[in-house]
Short mmCIF file of C-alpha atoms and ligand atoms in Angstrom, two decimals:
data_model
loop_
_atom_site.label_atom_id
_atom_site.label_comp_id
_atom_site.label_asym_id
_atom_site.label_seq_id
_atom_site.Cartn_x
_atom_site.Cartn_y
_atom_site.Cartn_z
CA MET A 10 -22.11 15.06 17.04
CA SER A 11 -19.41 12.86 15.61
CA HIS A 12 -19.97 12.18 11.92
CA ILE A 13 -18.36 11.35 8.57
CA LYS A 14 -18.64 12.80 5.06
CA ILE A 15 -18.81 10.37 2.14
CA ASN A 16 -18.09 11.52 -1.42
CA GLU A 17 -20.33 9.14 -3.36
CA ALA A 18 -18.68 10.00 -6.66
CA LYS A 19 -15.49 8.35 -5.39
CA CYS A 20 -17.14 5.28 -3.87
CA LYS A 21 -16.37 2.02 -5.71
CA SER A 22 -18.85 -0.09 -3.73
CA CYS A 23 -16.28 -2.42 -2.19
CA TYR A 24 -18.22 -2.31 1.12
CA LEU A 25 -15.08 -2.67 3.26
CA CYS A 26 -16.32 0.30 5.34
CA ILE A 27 -19.64 -1.44 6.06
CA ASP A 28 -17.76 -4.36 7.63
CA ALA A 29 -15.25 -2.14 9.44
CA CYS A 30 -17.58 0.33 11.23
CA PRO A 31 -17.77 -0.89 14.84
CA LYS A 32 -21.27 0.63 15.21
CA LYS A 33 -22.57 -0.54 11.81
CA LEU A 34 -23.55 2.99 10.79
CA ILE A 35 -22.68 2.63 7.09
CA GLN A 36 -25.09 0.92 4.73
CA LYS A 37 -25.82 0.57 1.04
CA SER A 38 -27.62 3.60 -0.40
CA ASP A 39 -30.26 3.66 -3.14
CA ASN A 40 -27.87 5.31 -5.59
CA ILE A 41 -25.94 3.49 -8.29
CA GLY A 42 -22.26 4.52 -8.41
CA SER A 43 -19.37 4.28 -10.87
CA MET A 44 -19.12 0.50 -10.54
CA ALA A 45 -22.83 0.05 -11.45
CA GLN A 46 -23.51 -1.00 -7.87
CA TYR A 47 -25.08 0.74 -4.88
CA THR A 48 -22.86 3.29 -3.18
CA VAL A 49 -22.86 3.62 0.60
CA GLU A 50 -24.38 6.14 3.00
CA PHE A 51 -23.91 7.12 6.63
CA ASN A 52 -26.99 6.50 8.74
CA ASP A 53 -26.70 7.53 12.39
CA THR A 54 -30.13 8.40 13.71
CA LYS A 55 -29.13 7.68 17.33
CA ASN A 56 -25.84 9.64 17.32
CA GLN A 57 -23.77 6.55 17.89
CA CYS A 58 -20.78 7.54 15.71
CA LEU A 59 -17.54 7.21 17.71
CA GLY A 60 -15.55 9.49 15.41
CA CYS A 61 -12.93 6.71 15.34
CA ALA A 62 -12.09 7.12 11.60
CA ILE A 63 -11.79 3.35 11.14
CA CYS A 64 -14.04 3.61 8.06
CA ALA A 65 -11.90 6.34 6.51
CA MET A 66 -8.68 4.42 7.13
CA VAL A 67 -9.96 1.21 5.50
CA CYS A 68 -11.53 2.92 2.44
CA PRO A 69 -9.12 2.29 -0.47
CA ASP A 70 -10.58 5.14 -2.55
CA MET A 71 -10.57 7.98 -0.05
CA ALA A 72 -14.31 8.29 -0.58
CA ILE A 73 -14.73 8.93 3.14
CA GLU A 74 -13.23 12.41 3.10
CA GLU A 75 -13.88 13.72 6.58
CA VAL A 76 -14.38 12.38 10.08
CA VAL A 77 -15.34 14.71 12.89
CA ASN A 78 -15.04 13.53 16.49
CA ASP A 79 -17.12 15.58 18.90
CA LYS A 80 -16.96 13.23 21.88
CA MET B 26 -12.49 18.09 16.09
CA GLN B 27 -11.61 16.90 12.60
CA VAL B 28 -9.81 13.56 13.08
CA PHE B 29 -9.54 12.59 9.42
CA ASN B 30 -9.41 14.44 6.17
CA VAL B 31 -7.88 13.82 2.77
CA PRO B 32 -4.10 14.18 3.25
CA LYS B 33 -2.49 17.38 1.98
CA SER B 34 -0.09 15.22 -0.09
CA ILE B 35 -2.98 13.77 -2.11
CA LYS B 36 -3.83 15.77 -5.25
CA LYS B 37 -7.07 17.72 -5.01
CA ASP B 38 -10.03 16.06 -6.72
CA CYS B 39 -7.97 13.19 -8.10
CA THR B 40 -9.56 9.84 -8.80
CA PHE B 41 -8.07 6.56 -7.71
CA THR B 42 -8.17 4.31 -10.76
CA PHE B 43 -7.32 1.07 -8.97
CA CYS B 44 -9.87 -1.74 -9.02
CA ALA B 45 -12.59 -1.69 -6.33
CA GLY B 46 -11.25 -2.89 -2.99
CA CYS B 47 -7.57 -2.90 -4.11
CA ASP B 48 -5.19 -2.22 -1.20
CA HIS B 49 -2.94 -0.01 -3.37
CA GLY B 50 -5.27 2.87 -2.40
CA VAL B 51 -4.81 2.23 1.32
CA ALA B 52 -1.03 1.97 0.93
CA ILE B 53 -0.83 5.30 -0.92
CA LYS B 54 -3.05 6.97 1.68
CA LEU B 55 -0.65 5.82 4.41
CA VAL B 56 2.36 7.12 2.49
CA ALA B 57 0.60 10.49 2.05
CA GLN B 58 -0.28 10.69 5.75
CA VAL B 59 3.32 9.93 6.71
CA ILE B 60 4.65 12.59 4.31
CA ASP B 61 2.23 15.10 5.86
CA GLU B 62 3.13 14.14 9.45
CA LEU B 63 6.86 14.41 8.77
CA ASN B 64 6.27 17.67 6.91
CA ILE B 65 8.45 16.60 3.95
CA GLN B 66 6.05 17.09 1.01
CA ASP B 67 8.11 19.89 -0.57
CA ARG B 68 11.35 17.89 -0.48
CA THR B 69 10.14 14.39 -1.32
CA LEU B 70 10.73 12.68 -4.66
CA ALA B 71 8.74 9.55 -5.48
CA ILE B 72 10.03 6.95 -7.93
CA ALA B 73 7.14 5.12 -9.55
CA SER B 74 7.63 1.80 -11.30
CA SER B 75 5.87 -0.31 -13.90
CA GLY B 76 2.69 -1.99 -12.78
CA CYS B 77 -0.42 -0.79 -11.00
CA SER B 78 1.94 1.01 -8.62
CA VAL B 79 2.69 3.55 -11.37
CA LEU B 80 -0.74 5.09 -10.76
CA LEU B 81 0.82 6.61 -7.64
CA TYR B 82 1.84 9.65 -9.68
CA ASN B 83 -1.78 10.46 -10.56
CA VAL B 84 -2.70 10.86 -6.91
CA LEU B 85 0.35 11.68 -4.78
CA ASP B 86 1.19 15.38 -4.80
CA VAL B 87 5.00 15.22 -4.78
CA ASP B 88 7.56 15.29 -7.58
CA CYS B 89 7.79 11.93 -9.28
CA ILE B 90 10.05 10.11 -11.75
CA GLU B 91 8.72 7.10 -13.62
CA SER B 92 11.42 4.44 -13.74
CA PRO B 93 11.78 1.59 -16.22
CA HIS B 94 10.43 -1.75 -14.97
CA GLY B 95 12.38 -2.91 -11.92
CA ARG B 96 14.86 -0.05 -11.93
CA GLY B 97 13.23 2.01 -9.17
CA CYS B 98 16.07 1.61 -6.67
CA ALA B 99 18.69 2.42 -9.34
CA VAL B 100 16.86 5.63 -10.31
CA ALA B 101 16.39 6.48 -6.61
CA THR B 102 20.11 5.88 -6.01
CA GLY B 103 21.05 8.37 -8.73
CA ALA B 104 18.55 10.97 -7.56
CA LYS B 105 19.50 10.70 -3.88
CA ARG B 106 23.24 10.84 -4.60
CA ALA B 107 22.72 13.87 -6.86
CA PHE B 108 20.74 15.64 -4.14
CA SER B 109 23.37 14.80 -1.50
CA ALA B 110 26.24 15.91 -3.76
CA ASN B 111 24.51 19.28 -4.02
CA GLY B 112 24.02 19.55 -0.27
CA LYS B 113 20.28 18.90 -0.46
CA ASP B 114 18.48 16.73 2.08
CA ASN B 115 15.65 15.57 -0.21
CA ILE B 116 13.78 12.39 0.63
CA VAL B 117 13.65 9.77 -2.13
CA PHE B 118 11.43 6.71 -2.04
CA THR B 119 10.34 4.05 -4.50
CA TYR B 120 6.86 2.57 -4.76
CA GLN B 121 7.08 -0.76 -6.57
CA GLY B 122 5.15 -3.95 -7.19
CA ASP B 123 6.59 -7.30 -6.12
CA GLY B 124 7.26 -8.32 -9.72
CA ASP B 125 9.02 -5.02 -10.25
CA PHE B 126 11.06 -5.04 -7.02
CA ALA B 127 11.77 -8.73 -6.56
CA SER B 128 11.88 -10.24 -10.05
CA ILE B 129 12.94 -8.04 -12.97
CA GLY B 130 14.48 -5.51 -10.55
CA LEU B 131 15.92 -7.89 -7.95
CA ALA B 132 19.55 -7.06 -8.75
CA GLU B 133 18.94 -3.28 -8.54
CA SER B 134 16.89 -3.66 -5.36
CA MET B 135 19.26 -5.95 -3.50
CA HIS B 136 22.44 -4.13 -4.51
CA SER B 137 20.90 -0.82 -3.38
CA ALA B 138 20.33 -2.48 0.00
CA LEU B 139 23.86 -3.92 0.01
CA ARG B 140 25.32 -0.52 -0.81
CA GLY B 141 23.26 0.99 1.99
CA GLU B 142 21.76 3.64 -0.27
CA LYS B 143 19.99 6.17 1.90
CA ILE B 144 16.63 5.66 0.22
CA THR B 145 13.31 4.06 1.19
CA ALA B 146 11.68 1.32 -0.89
CA ILE B 147 8.05 0.29 -0.55
CA CYS B 148 7.09 -2.98 -2.22
CA ILE B 149 3.46 -4.00 -2.76
CA ASN B 150 3.30 -7.79 -2.51
CA ASN B 151 0.04 -8.91 -4.13
CA THR B 152 1.50 -12.31 -5.14
CA ASN B 153 1.07 -11.67 -8.87
CA TYR B 154 1.71 -9.33 -11.78
CA GLY B 155 -1.40 -7.22 -11.34
CA MET B 156 -1.44 -4.74 -14.19
CA THR B 157 -0.70 -7.25 -16.94
CA GLY B 158 -3.44 -9.66 -15.93
CA GLY B 159 -2.41 -11.79 -12.97
CA GLN B 160 0.59 -13.77 -14.17
CA MET B 161 2.71 -15.76 -11.70
CA GLY B 162 5.22 -13.50 -9.98
CA PRO B 163 8.23 -14.15 -7.75
CA THR B 164 5.96 -14.00 -4.70
CA SER B 165 3.15 -16.25 -5.98
CA VAL B 166 2.82 -18.93 -3.31
CA LEU B 167 3.08 -22.69 -3.85
CA ASN B 168 -0.08 -24.09 -5.49
CA GLN B 169 -1.31 -20.59 -6.40
CA VAL B 170 -3.25 -20.67 -9.66
CA THR B 171 -2.40 -17.75 -11.96
CA THR B 172 -2.78 -17.19 -15.70
CA THR B 173 0.73 -18.59 -16.24
CA SER B 174 0.51 -21.35 -13.63
CA PRO B 175 -2.94 -22.78 -14.39
CA MET B 176 -2.14 -25.98 -12.46
CA GLY B 177 -0.80 -23.99 -9.52
CA ARG B 178 2.77 -22.97 -8.68
CA ASN B 179 4.84 -26.11 -8.45
CA GLU B 180 8.18 -25.99 -6.64
CA GLN B 181 9.70 -28.68 -8.90
CA TYR B 182 8.94 -26.68 -12.01
CA HIS B 183 8.63 -23.02 -10.92
CA GLY B 184 10.74 -22.93 -7.78
CA PHE B 185 9.88 -21.32 -4.47
CA PRO B 186 8.51 -17.83 -3.75
CA ILE B 187 10.86 -15.13 -2.48
CA LYS B 188 10.60 -13.77 1.08
CA THR B 189 11.59 -10.24 0.19
CA ALA B 190 11.61 -8.51 3.58
CA GLU B 191 13.72 -11.33 5.07
CA GLN B 192 16.20 -11.18 2.16
CA ILE B 193 16.55 -7.40 2.33
CA ALA B 194 17.08 -7.65 6.11
CA LEU B 195 20.11 -9.89 5.43
CA CYS B 196 21.86 -7.11 3.49
CA ASP B 197 24.38 -5.28 5.67
CA GLY B 198 23.45 -1.89 4.22
CA THR B 199 19.83 -2.25 5.34
CA CYS B 200 18.85 -0.31 8.46
CA PHE B 201 15.15 -1.19 8.51
CA SER B 202 13.17 -4.03 6.92
CA ALA B 203 9.60 -4.95 7.77
CA ARG B 204 6.58 -6.72 6.34
CA VAL B 205 3.13 -5.33 7.07
CA ALA B 206 -0.45 -6.08 5.99
CA LEU B 207 -3.60 -4.04 5.39
CA TYR B 208 -6.42 -6.54 5.94
CA ASP B 209 -7.88 -4.80 8.98
CA TYR B 210 -7.68 -1.53 10.89
CA LYS B 211 -5.08 -2.75 13.40
CA ASN B 212 -2.74 -3.88 10.63
CA ILE B 213 -3.31 -0.64 8.71
CA ILE B 214 -2.20 1.38 11.76
CA ASN B 215 0.87 -0.86 12.23
CA ALA B 216 1.67 -0.51 8.53
CA LYS B 217 1.59 3.25 8.86
CA SER B 218 4.04 3.11 11.79
CA ALA B 219 6.42 0.96 9.74
CA ILE B 220 6.25 3.32 6.75
CA LYS B 221 6.89 6.27 9.06
CA LYS B 222 9.87 4.51 10.61
CA ALA B 223 11.30 3.72 7.18
CA PHE B 224 11.15 7.41 6.23
CA GLU B 225 12.60 8.45 9.60
CA TYR B 226 15.54 6.08 9.06
CA GLN B 227 16.21 7.79 5.73
CA ILE B 228 15.99 11.23 7.34
CA LYS B 229 18.59 10.05 9.88
CA GLY B 230 20.72 8.77 6.97
CA LEU B 231 21.22 5.31 8.45
CA GLY B 232 20.99 3.26 5.26
CA PHE B 233 18.45 1.44 3.09
CA SER B 234 14.96 1.21 4.58
CA PHE B 235 12.34 -1.19 3.27
CA VAL B 236 8.67 -2.01 3.81
CA GLU B 237 6.95 -4.92 2.08
CA ILE B 238 3.17 -4.57 2.14
CA LEU B 239 0.96 -7.67 1.81
CA SER B 240 -1.73 -6.32 -0.45
CA SER B 241 -4.91 -7.56 -2.09
CA CYS B 242 -5.55 -7.88 -5.84
CA PRO B 243 -9.24 -8.84 -5.87
CA THR B 244 -9.53 -8.69 -9.67
CA ASN B 245 -6.76 -11.14 -10.49
CA TRP B 246 -7.34 -13.30 -7.44
CA LYS B 247 -10.98 -13.53 -8.57
CA LEU B 248 -12.08 -12.92 -4.98
CA SER B 249 -14.24 -10.23 -3.39
CA PRO B 250 -12.38 -7.50 -1.49
CA GLN B 251 -13.54 -9.17 1.75
CA ASP B 252 -12.40 -12.67 0.71
CA SER B 253 -9.10 -11.20 -0.49
CA HIS B 254 -8.47 -9.86 3.01
CA THR B 255 -9.41 -13.24 4.49
CA ARG B 256 -6.84 -14.85 2.14
CA ILE B 257 -4.14 -12.48 3.39
CA LYS B 258 -5.06 -13.06 7.04
CA GLU B 259 -5.54 -16.84 6.91
CA GLU B 260 -3.11 -17.93 4.19
CA LEU B 261 -0.55 -15.34 3.12
CA SER B 262 0.45 -13.98 6.52
CA LYS B 263 1.32 -17.55 7.60
CA ILE B 264 3.71 -17.88 4.64
CA TYR B 265 4.83 -14.25 4.77
CA PRO B 266 4.90 -13.31 8.48
CA VAL B 267 4.00 -9.74 9.38
CA LYS B 268 7.09 -8.65 11.29
CA VAL B 269 9.96 -6.22 11.65
CA PHE B 270 13.01 -8.21 10.48
CA LYS B 271 15.68 -5.60 11.01
CA GLU B 272 15.89 -2.35 12.89
CA LYS B 273 19.28 -0.76 13.45
C1 TPP C 8 10.97 -4.10 -19.43
C2 TPP C 8 9.51 -4.36 -19.28
N1 TPP C 8 9.05 -5.63 -19.34
C3 TPP C 8 7.73 -5.87 -19.21
C4 TPP C 8 6.83 -4.86 -19.00
C5 TPP C 8 5.36 -5.16 -18.87
N2 TPP C 8 4.83 -4.99 -17.53
C6 TPP C 8 4.18 -3.85 -17.18
S1 TPP C 8 3.55 -3.93 -15.64
C7 TPP C 8 4.16 -5.50 -15.42
C8 TPP C 8 3.89 -6.29 -14.17
C9 TPP C 8 3.97 -5.53 -12.90
O1 TPP C 8 3.70 -6.38 -11.83
P1 TPP C 8 4.08 -6.01 -10.35
O2 TPP C 8 5.42 -5.39 -10.30
O3 TPP C 8 3.87 -7.18 -9.48
O4 TPP C 8 3.06 -4.82 -9.98
P2 TPP C 8 1.45 -4.80 -9.81
O5 TPP C 8 0.89 -4.45 -11.17
O6 TPP C 8 1.01 -6.13 -9.32
O7 TPP C 8 1.17 -3.71 -8.81
C10 TPP C 8 4.83 -5.94 -16.55
C11 TPP C 8 5.44 -7.28 -16.70
C12 TPP C 8 7.36 -3.54 -18.96
N3 TPP C 8 6.56 -2.47 -18.73
N4 TPP C 8 8.68 -3.31 -19.10
S1 SF4 C 9 -14.79 1.57 1.66
FE1 SF4 C 9 -14.90 3.47 0.42
S2 SF4 C 9 -15.13 2.78 -1.73
FE2 SF4 C 9 -15.59 1.02 -0.40
S3 SF4 C 9 -17.86 1.11 -0.11
FE3 SF4 C 9 -16.96 2.25 1.61
S4 SF4 C 9 -16.90 4.40 0.94
FE4 SF4 C 9 -17.23 3.13 -0.92
S1 SF4 C 10 -5.09 -5.36 -11.08
FE1 SF4 C 10 -4.85 -5.89 -8.93
S2 SF4 C 10 -3.20 -4.60 -8.17
FE2 SF4 C 10 -3.94 -3.72 -10.10
S3 SF4 C 10 -5.51 -2.18 -9.51
FE3 SF4 C 10 -6.58 -4.10 -9.93
S4 SF4 C 10 -6.73 -5.10 -7.94
FE4 SF4 C 10 -5.16 -3.53 -7.77
#
């Protein structure tokens, strides 16, 4: 299964990854992060992740630390 | 298969202290990936400058010298010549803001290009002085409102903005000059190729290599990270075309 690993402690809630994911698999979480805003989480119940790493490349804070492509 | 992880040339467990959504973080990630891919981490020297760009040395895991404001290319010149004189093939690059590279440091920058110093310069063009609070810089565009041009930049009073990548391309000592942007994935990938090329030109010893990066400053632009990228795509990249201007 392709997937990503997000380090919430590094997330600054800019939400650029939410817009960039072609499958819309990143969403706001229920946790408040360092910027006093909701951090993001990966939600892929249907195994749609492409393992494309677009999210990790657009994240300015390297909060998306790993992308595994198992396709 | 792991297709992305934190580059080896990024310090373990460091924190990026740029504002949320600031493209400086993306630019530094690309530099780190290029250093890893070219396998030059142990022989690369970064020259940091004054401005938000200085924060590079908190995150990039290579040796680094902090230069006085604008003098990045002069410091890089000295370091590279000293390495060469001692038979060492170290890679030296500067990471500078637009105010640093193209205003206070314009003479050092341009003369390094004219002399064909075998260094690489990376200039973050965010159309203002970021760290000091968003003052008008040499690259602020006409009508841009900043803290020191509250009525907008006016060509009669303030003059015109500088097209840095075009100017550096005109210098005979320049072997590579390009402008790139980071507002979407496609541009990020193209930016990485340009940065890699600039380093490769230095490795080949062909002259001065330069990449200007159109970059967002959401805090001082008073725009969201998303709207900042829209500004770069719709407005800035029309004034500052994303293009390779010189490739020897
Ligand atoms: C000789 C000198 N003059 C002024 C300053 C104050 N100063 C620090 S950062 C900065 C602006 C940097 O702007 P820019 O180069 O555009 O980089 P950015 O912060 O936007 O990345 C200034 C004027 C200084 N450090 N040294
Ligand atoms: S791009 Fe990075 S910092 Fe921004 S919301 Fe996504 S994970 Fe957080
Ligand atoms: S002031 Fe601007 S350039 Fe500096 S970290 Fe904040 S957004 Fe980035």
